[in-house]
Amino acid sequence: LDRQGYCLIEERLSGEEFLELGTALGTIVRDEAIRLFESARRVHRPERIELHTDPPHVDVVAWHSIIEGEPPVPSEILALAEVLAELGDVDLEPLARVEMTYPDPVDETERAAPLLSRSGDQMKFFCIPWYAGALPDLEAATAWNRFLEALERARRAKTIRLDLHAGQALLLNNRTHLHGRAAVPPASKRFLRRLWIANREIAGLPER
Ligand SMILES: [Fe+2]
């Protein structure tokens, strides 16, 4: 996770082994079943989910595929470093004024966090494009548009696609990588167990 930012565990894990792994990676802050049902939350709806990060307090996301015999839905992963490379040598500071306003998954209250924050010698991106709030000034609006264009170029050229088969687990560094998935057939019984893990020791993006 420090080096590559994600890891597909191809060996089949039991539920206990998966939980043990999650516990070893940090503090589990949420343990949730991801499947399709009538819900306002995108994660439970069949439509494609574009690249995004999970909430800012989450450092590692772990998914475990549970259902046998369901064709896997490709998971998509993109390194934020690829987006920054596409963005080139521009001033990142205006991105700190772009806020994402999102419903807290636990209590549904509205929360806000900036696209870019810094702590110590690391940068952190919290990016859910469809939750971008009002832009405070022209400079921030221009920087956000440029960011979205860079994201689109990087998405087309550098997205990694992985299939998660029954029993397998996928781990992702939420500080360095975006994720999304293809559309799910509406009748799919796809069932993942997802852990949100907090661990500030996991390497983020180096300051620039
Ligand atoms: Fe997500």
PDB file of C-alpha atoms and ligand atoms in Angstrom:
ATOM      1  CA  LEU A   1       0.000   0.000   0.000  1.00  0.00           C
ATOM      2  CA  ASP A   2       2.895   2.331   0.671  1.00  0.00           C
ATOM      3  CA  ARG A   3       4.681   1.438  -2.542  1.00  0.00           C
ATOM      4  CA  GLN A   4       2.001   0.596  -5.107  1.00  0.00           C
ATOM      5  CA  GLY A   5      -1.126   2.115  -3.556  1.00  0.00           C
ATOM      6  CA  TYR A   6      -3.282  -0.961  -4.071  1.00  0.00           C
ATOM      7  CA  CYS A   7      -3.093  -4.703  -3.718  1.00  0.00           C
ATOM      8  CA  LEU A   8      -5.263  -7.493  -5.080  1.00  0.00           C
ATOM      9  CA  ILE A   9      -5.106 -10.550  -2.867  1.00  0.00           C
ATOM     10  CA  GLU A  10      -5.721 -13.402  -5.275  1.00  0.00           C
ATOM     11  CA  GLU A  11      -5.697 -16.128  -2.663  1.00  0.00           C
ATOM     12  CA  ARG A  12      -9.194 -16.814  -1.326  1.00  0.00           C
ATOM     13  CA  LEU A  13      -9.729 -15.402   2.149  1.00  0.00           C
ATOM     14  CA  SER A  14     -12.367 -16.386   4.686  1.00  0.00           C
ATOM     15  CA  GLY A  15     -14.377 -13.630   6.378  1.00  0.00           C
ATOM     16  CA  GLU A  16     -12.244 -14.043   9.515  1.00  0.00           C
ATOM     17  CA  GLU A  17      -8.999 -13.767   7.557  1.00  0.00           C
ATOM     18  CA  PHE A  18     -10.234 -10.650   5.786  1.00  0.00           C
ATOM     19  CA  LEU A  19     -11.210  -9.028   9.079  1.00  0.00           C
ATOM     20  CA  GLU A  20      -7.854  -9.986  10.592  1.00  0.00           C
ATOM     21  CA  LEU A  21      -6.105  -8.353   7.645  1.00  0.00           C
ATOM     22  CA  GLY A  22      -8.193  -5.181   8.028  1.00  0.00           C
ATOM     23  CA  THR A  23      -7.426  -5.031  11.737  1.00  0.00           C
ATOM     24  CA  ALA A  24      -3.714  -5.395  11.016  1.00  0.00           C
ATOM     25  CA  LEU A  25      -3.875  -2.419   8.646  1.00  0.00           C
ATOM     26  CA  GLY A  26      -5.228   0.094  11.165  1.00  0.00           C
ATOM     27  CA  THR A  27      -8.439   1.028  12.968  1.00  0.00           C
ATOM     28  CA  ILE A  28     -11.610  -0.171  11.262  1.00  0.00           C
ATOM     29  CA  VAL A  29     -13.957   2.821  11.272  1.00  0.00           C
ATOM     30  CA  ARG A  30     -16.732   1.254   9.207  1.00  0.00           C
ATOM     31  CA  ASP A  31     -17.638  -2.299   8.183  1.00  0.00           C
ATOM     32  CA  GLU A  32     -20.395  -2.361   5.601  1.00  0.00           C
ATOM     33  CA  ALA A  33     -22.150  -4.645   3.115  1.00  0.00           C
ATOM     34  CA  ILE A  34     -22.086  -3.294  -0.447  1.00  0.00           C
ATOM     35  CA  ARG A  35     -24.885  -4.665  -2.614  1.00  0.00           C
ATOM     36  CA  LEU A  36     -27.650  -3.378  -4.827  1.00  0.00           C
ATOM     37  CA  PHE A  37     -30.915  -2.173  -3.292  1.00  0.00           C
ATOM     38  CA  GLU A  38     -33.200   0.861  -3.508  1.00  0.00           C
ATOM     39  CA  SER A  39     -31.038   3.599  -2.034  1.00  0.00           C
ATOM     40  CA  ALA A  40     -30.087   7.216  -2.553  1.00  0.00           C
ATOM     41  CA  ARG A  41     -26.441   6.197  -2.155  1.00  0.00           C
ATOM     42  CA  ARG A  42     -24.592   5.513  -5.412  1.00  0.00           C
ATOM     43  CA  VAL A  43     -22.690   2.622  -3.929  1.00  0.00           C
ATOM     44  CA  HIS A  44     -25.964   0.627  -3.811  1.00  0.00           C
ATOM     45  CA  ARG A  45     -27.192   1.628  -7.264  1.00  0.00           C
ATOM     46  CA  PRO A  46     -26.362  -0.161 -10.537  1.00  0.00           C
ATOM     47  CA  GLU A  47     -25.114   2.837 -12.525  1.00  0.00           C
ATOM     48  CA  ARG A  48     -21.433   3.287 -13.238  1.00  0.00           C
ATOM     49  CA  ILE A  49     -19.480   5.035 -10.446  1.00  0.00           C
ATOM     50  CA  GLU A  50     -16.886   7.478 -11.739  1.00  0.00           C
ATOM     51  CA  LEU A  51     -13.472   7.824 -10.130  1.00  0.00           C
ATOM     52  CA  HIS A  52     -13.457   9.364  -6.650  1.00  0.00           C
ATOM     53  CA  THR A  53     -11.897   9.006  -3.231  1.00  0.00           C
ATOM     54  CA  ASP A  54     -13.789   7.843  -0.154  1.00  0.00           C
ATOM     55  CA  PRO A  55     -14.186  10.298   2.783  1.00  0.00           C
ATOM     56  CA  PRO A  56     -11.121  12.079   4.128  1.00  0.00           C
ATOM     57  CA  HIS A  57     -10.930  10.224   7.451  1.00  0.00           C
ATOM     58  CA  VAL A  58     -10.461   6.939   5.546  1.00  0.00           C
ATOM     59  CA  ASP A  59      -6.863   5.980   4.734  1.00  0.00           C
ATOM     60  CA  VAL A  60      -7.360   2.457   3.410  1.00  0.00           C
ATOM     61  CA  VAL A  61     -10.389   0.884   1.747  1.00  0.00           C
ATOM     62  CA  ALA A  62     -10.616  -2.904   1.707  1.00  0.00           C
ATOM     63  CA  TRP A  63     -13.198  -4.915  -0.246  1.00  0.00           C
ATOM     64  CA  HIS A  64     -13.876  -8.617   0.049  1.00  0.00           C
ATOM     65  CA  SER A  65     -15.997 -10.342  -2.600  1.00  0.00           C
ATOM     66  CA  ILE A  66     -18.412 -12.737  -0.965  1.00  0.00           C
ATOM     67  CA  ILE A  67     -20.894 -14.131  -3.498  1.00  0.00           C
ATOM     68  CA  GLU A  68     -19.950 -17.153  -5.606  1.00  0.00           C
ATOM     69  CA  GLY A  69     -20.811 -17.387  -9.280  1.00  0.00           C
ATOM     70  CA  GLU A  70     -21.463 -13.684  -9.955  1.00  0.00           C
ATOM     71  CA  PRO A  71     -19.479 -12.311 -12.882  1.00  0.00           C
ATOM     72  CA  PRO A  72     -17.103  -9.705 -11.411  1.00  0.00           C
ATOM     73  CA  VAL A  73     -17.700  -6.032 -12.145  1.00  0.00           C
ATOM     74  CA  PRO A  74     -14.391  -4.364 -13.093  1.00  0.00           C
ATOM     75  CA  SER A  75     -12.985  -2.113 -10.368  1.00  0.00           C
ATOM     76  CA  GLU A  76     -11.156   0.937 -11.667  1.00  0.00           C
ATOM     77  CA  ILE A  77      -8.158   2.504  -9.945  1.00  0.00           C
ATOM     78  CA  LEU A  78      -6.198   5.607 -10.832  1.00  0.00           C
ATOM     79  CA  ALA A  79      -3.162   7.068  -9.071  1.00  0.00           C
ATOM     80  CA  LEU A  80      -3.553  10.728  -8.093  1.00  0.00           C
ATOM     81  CA  ALA A  81       0.107  11.062  -9.109  1.00  0.00           C
ATOM     82  CA  GLU A  82      -1.020  10.448 -12.722  1.00  0.00           C
ATOM     83  CA  VAL A  83      -3.566  13.285 -12.429  1.00  0.00           C
ATOM     84  CA  LEU A  84      -0.885  15.577 -10.987  1.00  0.00           C
ATOM     85  CA  ALA A  85       1.484  14.611 -13.818  1.00  0.00           C
ATOM     86  CA  GLU A  86      -1.215  15.586 -16.348  1.00  0.00           C
ATOM     87  CA  LEU A  87      -1.814  18.818 -14.450  1.00  0.00           C
ATOM     88  CA  GLY A  88       1.831  19.727 -14.851  1.00  0.00           C
ATOM     89  CA  ASP A  89       3.668  22.449 -13.035  1.00  0.00           C
ATOM     90  CA  VAL A  90       0.745  24.630 -11.932  1.00  0.00           C
ATOM     91  CA  ASP A  91       0.019  26.324  -8.620  1.00  0.00           C
ATOM     92  CA  LEU A  92      -2.006  23.826  -6.560  1.00  0.00           C
ATOM     93  CA  GLU A  93      -3.010  26.297  -3.835  1.00  0.00           C
ATOM     94  CA  PRO A  94      -6.359  27.353  -5.393  1.00  0.00           C
ATOM     95  CA  LEU A  95      -7.420  23.673  -5.192  1.00  0.00           C
ATOM     96  CA  ALA A  96      -7.412  24.014  -1.402  1.00  0.00           C
ATOM     97  CA  ARG A  97     -10.398  26.399  -1.795  1.00  0.00           C
ATOM     98  CA  VAL A  98     -12.477  23.851  -3.734  1.00  0.00           C
ATOM     99  CA  GLU A  99     -14.791  22.149  -1.265  1.00  0.00           C
ATOM    100  CA  MET A 100     -16.564  18.824  -1.523  1.00  0.00           C
ATOM    101  CA  THR A 101     -19.892  18.744   0.312  1.00  0.00           C
ATOM    102  CA  TYR A 102     -20.976  15.185   0.984  1.00  0.00           C
ATOM    103  CA  PRO A 103     -23.584  13.335   3.042  1.00  0.00           C
ATOM    104  CA  ASP A 104     -22.000  11.533   5.954  1.00  0.00           C
ATOM    105  CA  PRO A 105     -22.755   7.843   5.344  1.00  0.00           C
ATOM    106  CA  VAL A 106     -23.434   7.214   9.027  1.00  0.00           C
ATOM    107  CA  ASP A 107     -25.813   9.999  10.016  1.00  0.00           C
ATOM    108  CA  GLU A 108     -26.570  11.580   6.586  1.00  0.00           C
ATOM    109  CA  THR A 109     -25.574  15.055   7.821  1.00  0.00           C
ATOM    110  CA  GLU A 110     -23.839  17.288   5.290  1.00  0.00           C
ATOM    111  CA  ARG A 111     -20.089  17.499   5.694  1.00  0.00           C
ATOM    112  CA  ALA A 112     -17.527  19.525   3.808  1.00  0.00           C
ATOM    113  CA  ALA A 113     -13.834  19.012   3.180  1.00  0.00           C
ATOM    114  CA  PRO A 114     -11.397  20.621   0.757  1.00  0.00           C
ATOM    115  CA  LEU A 115     -10.175  18.934  -2.424  1.00  0.00           C
ATOM    116  CA  LEU A 116      -6.602  19.535  -1.286  1.00  0.00           C
ATOM    117  CA  SER A 117      -5.241  19.697   2.232  1.00  0.00           C
ATOM    118  CA  ARG A 118      -1.733  19.396   3.566  1.00  0.00           C
ATOM    119  CA  SER A 119      -0.344  17.878   6.724  1.00  0.00           C
ATOM    120  CA  GLY A 120       3.308  17.559   7.535  1.00  0.00           C
ATOM    121  CA  ASP A 121       5.131  16.854   4.287  1.00  0.00           C
ATOM    122  CA  GLN A 122       2.146  15.183   2.620  1.00  0.00           C
ATOM    123  CA  MET A 123      -0.729  16.325   0.447  1.00  0.00           C
ATOM    124  CA  LYS A 124      -4.178  14.861   0.677  1.00  0.00           C
ATOM    125  CA  PHE A 125      -6.849  14.927  -1.998  1.00  0.00           C
ATOM    126  CA  PHE A 126     -10.513  14.360  -1.251  1.00  0.00           C
ATOM    127  CA  CYS A 127     -12.202  14.180  -4.614  1.00  0.00           C
ATOM    128  CA  ILE A 128     -15.826  13.315  -5.313  1.00  0.00           C
ATOM    129  CA  PRO A 129     -16.465  15.372  -8.458  1.00  0.00           C
ATOM    130  CA  TRP A 130     -20.278  15.200  -8.233  1.00  0.00           C
ATOM    131  CA  TYR A 131     -20.150  16.633  -4.693  1.00  0.00           C
ATOM    132  CA  ALA A 132     -18.080  19.708  -5.582  1.00  0.00           C
ATOM    133  CA  GLY A 133     -19.672  22.724  -3.918  1.00  0.00           C
ATOM    134  CA  ALA A 134     -19.914  26.325  -5.079  1.00  0.00           C
ATOM    135  CA  LEU A 135     -16.546  27.694  -6.167  1.00  0.00           C
ATOM    136  CA  PRO A 136     -15.459  30.702  -4.098  1.00  0.00           C
ATOM    137  CA  ASP A 137     -13.578  32.653  -6.791  1.00  0.00           C
ATOM    138  CA  LEU A 138     -12.503  32.600 -10.420  1.00  0.00           C
ATOM    139  CA  GLU A 139      -9.019  31.305  -9.643  1.00  0.00           C
ATOM    140  CA  ALA A 140     -10.450  28.306  -7.765  1.00  0.00           C
ATOM    141  CA  ALA A 141     -12.957  27.685 -10.585  1.00  0.00           C
ATOM    142  CA  THR A 142     -10.182  27.729 -13.193  1.00  0.00           C
ATOM    143  CA  ALA A 143      -7.988  25.420 -11.091  1.00  0.00           C
ATOM    144  CA  TRP A 144     -10.899  22.995 -10.565  1.00  0.00           C
ATOM    145  CA  ASN A 145     -11.675  22.872 -14.303  1.00  0.00           C
ATOM    146  CA  ARG A 146      -8.030  22.209 -15.051  1.00  0.00           C
ATOM    147  CA  PHE A 147      -7.984  19.478 -12.421  1.00  0.00           C
ATOM    148  CA  LEU A 148     -11.062  17.821 -13.969  1.00  0.00           C
ATOM    149  CA  GLU A 149      -9.489  17.936 -17.439  1.00  0.00           C
ATOM    150  CA  ALA A 150      -6.277  16.385 -16.106  1.00  0.00           C
ATOM    151  CA  LEU A 151      -8.357  13.738 -14.318  1.00  0.00           C
ATOM    152  CA  GLU A 152     -10.133  12.886 -17.585  1.00  0.00           C
ATOM    153  CA  ARG A 153      -6.859  12.602 -19.541  1.00  0.00           C
ATOM    154  CA  ALA A 154      -5.293  10.442 -16.825  1.00  0.00           C
ATOM    155  CA  ARG A 155      -8.472   8.329 -16.617  1.00  0.00           C
ATOM    156  CA  ARG A 156      -8.340   7.549 -20.325  1.00  0.00           C
ATOM    157  CA  ALA A 157      -4.643   6.721 -20.374  1.00  0.00           C
ATOM    158  CA  LYS A 158      -3.782   5.306 -16.961  1.00  0.00           C
ATOM    159  CA  THR A 159      -6.796   3.618 -15.347  1.00  0.00           C
ATOM    160  CA  ILE A 160      -6.057   0.183 -13.930  1.00  0.00           C
ATOM    161  CA  ARG A 161      -8.903  -2.351 -14.154  1.00  0.00           C
ATOM    162  CA  LEU A 162      -9.117  -5.306 -11.796  1.00  0.00           C
ATOM    163  CA  ASP A 163     -11.629  -8.091 -11.363  1.00  0.00           C
ATOM    164  CA  LEU A 164     -12.437  -9.151  -7.847  1.00  0.00           C
ATOM    165  CA  HIS A 165     -13.493 -12.804  -7.827  1.00  0.00           C
ATOM    166  CA  ALA A 166     -15.270 -14.610  -4.990  1.00  0.00           C
ATOM    167  CA  GLY A 167     -13.046 -14.842  -1.922  1.00  0.00           C
ATOM    168  CA  GLN A 168     -10.539 -12.289  -3.188  1.00  0.00           C
ATOM    169  CA  ALA A 169      -9.817  -8.958  -1.498  1.00  0.00           C
ATOM    170  CA  LEU A 170      -8.745  -5.621  -2.866  1.00  0.00           C
ATOM    171  CA  LEU A 171      -6.898  -3.083  -0.710  1.00  0.00           C
ATOM    172  CA  LEU A 172      -6.539   0.539  -1.737  1.00  0.00           C
ATOM    173  CA  ASN A 173      -4.636   3.516  -0.374  1.00  0.00           C
ATOM    174  CA  ASN A 174      -7.368   6.183  -0.241  1.00  0.00           C
ATOM    175  CA  ARG A 175      -4.721   8.903   0.184  1.00  0.00           C
ATOM    176  CA  THR A 176      -2.988   8.227  -3.137  1.00  0.00           C
ATOM    177  CA  HIS A 177      -5.522   6.529  -5.400  1.00  0.00           C
ATOM    178  CA  LEU A 178      -8.989   7.164  -6.823  1.00  0.00           C
ATOM    179  CA  HIS A 179     -11.414   4.325  -7.456  1.00  0.00           C
ATOM    180  CA  GLY A 180     -14.646   3.627  -9.287  1.00  0.00           C
ATOM    181  CA  ARG A 181     -16.440   0.774 -10.984  1.00  0.00           C
ATOM    182  CA  ALA A 182     -18.303  -0.137 -14.146  1.00  0.00           C
ATOM    183  CA  ALA A 183     -22.105  -0.379 -14.135  1.00  0.00           C
ATOM    184  CA  VAL A 184     -23.550  -3.423 -12.376  1.00  0.00           C
ATOM    185  CA  PRO A 185     -26.331  -5.436 -14.068  1.00  0.00           C
ATOM    186  CA  PRO A 186     -29.501  -4.414 -12.171  1.00  0.00           C
ATOM    187  CA  ALA A 187     -30.319  -8.031 -11.228  1.00  0.00           C
ATOM    188  CA  SER A 188     -26.788  -8.689  -9.949  1.00  0.00           C
ATOM    189  CA  LYS A 189     -26.349 -10.336  -6.566  1.00  0.00           C
ATOM    190  CA  ARG A 190     -22.895  -8.742  -6.261  1.00  0.00           C
ATOM    191  CA  PHE A 191     -22.048  -8.575  -2.583  1.00  0.00           C
ATOM    192  CA  LEU A 192     -18.892  -7.050  -1.176  1.00  0.00           C
ATOM    193  CA  ARG A 193     -17.849  -6.476   2.381  1.00  0.00           C
ATOM    194  CA  ARG A 194     -16.103  -3.131   2.625  1.00  0.00           C
ATOM    195  CA  LEU A 195     -13.918  -1.884   5.442  1.00  0.00           C
ATOM    196  CA  TRP A 196     -12.905   1.722   5.955  1.00  0.00           C
ATOM    197  CA  ILE A 197      -9.629   1.804   7.833  1.00  0.00           C
ATOM    198  CA  ALA A 198      -7.887   4.746   9.473  1.00  0.00           C
ATOM    199  CA  ASN A 199      -4.119   4.642   9.659  1.00  0.00           C
ATOM    200  CA  ARG A 200      -2.144   7.857   9.259  1.00  0.00           C
ATOM    201  CA  GLU A 201       1.086   5.860   8.972  1.00  0.00           C
ATOM    202  CA  ILE A 202       0.116   4.783   5.441  1.00  0.00           C
ATOM    203  CA  ALA A 203       2.098   6.966   3.043  1.00  0.00           C
ATOM    204  CA  GLY A 204       0.205   9.757   1.286  1.00  0.00           C
ATOM    205  CA  LEU A 205       1.283  11.962  -1.604  1.00  0.00           C
ATOM    206  CA  PRO A 206       4.566  13.791  -1.121  1.00  0.00           C
ATOM    207  CA  GLU A 207       4.283  17.564  -0.800  1.00  0.00           C
ATOM    208  CA  ARG A 208       4.994  19.614  -3.897  1.00  0.00           C
TER     209      ARG A 208
HETATM  210 FE    FE B   1     -15.929   4.719  -3.033  1.00  0.00          FE
END
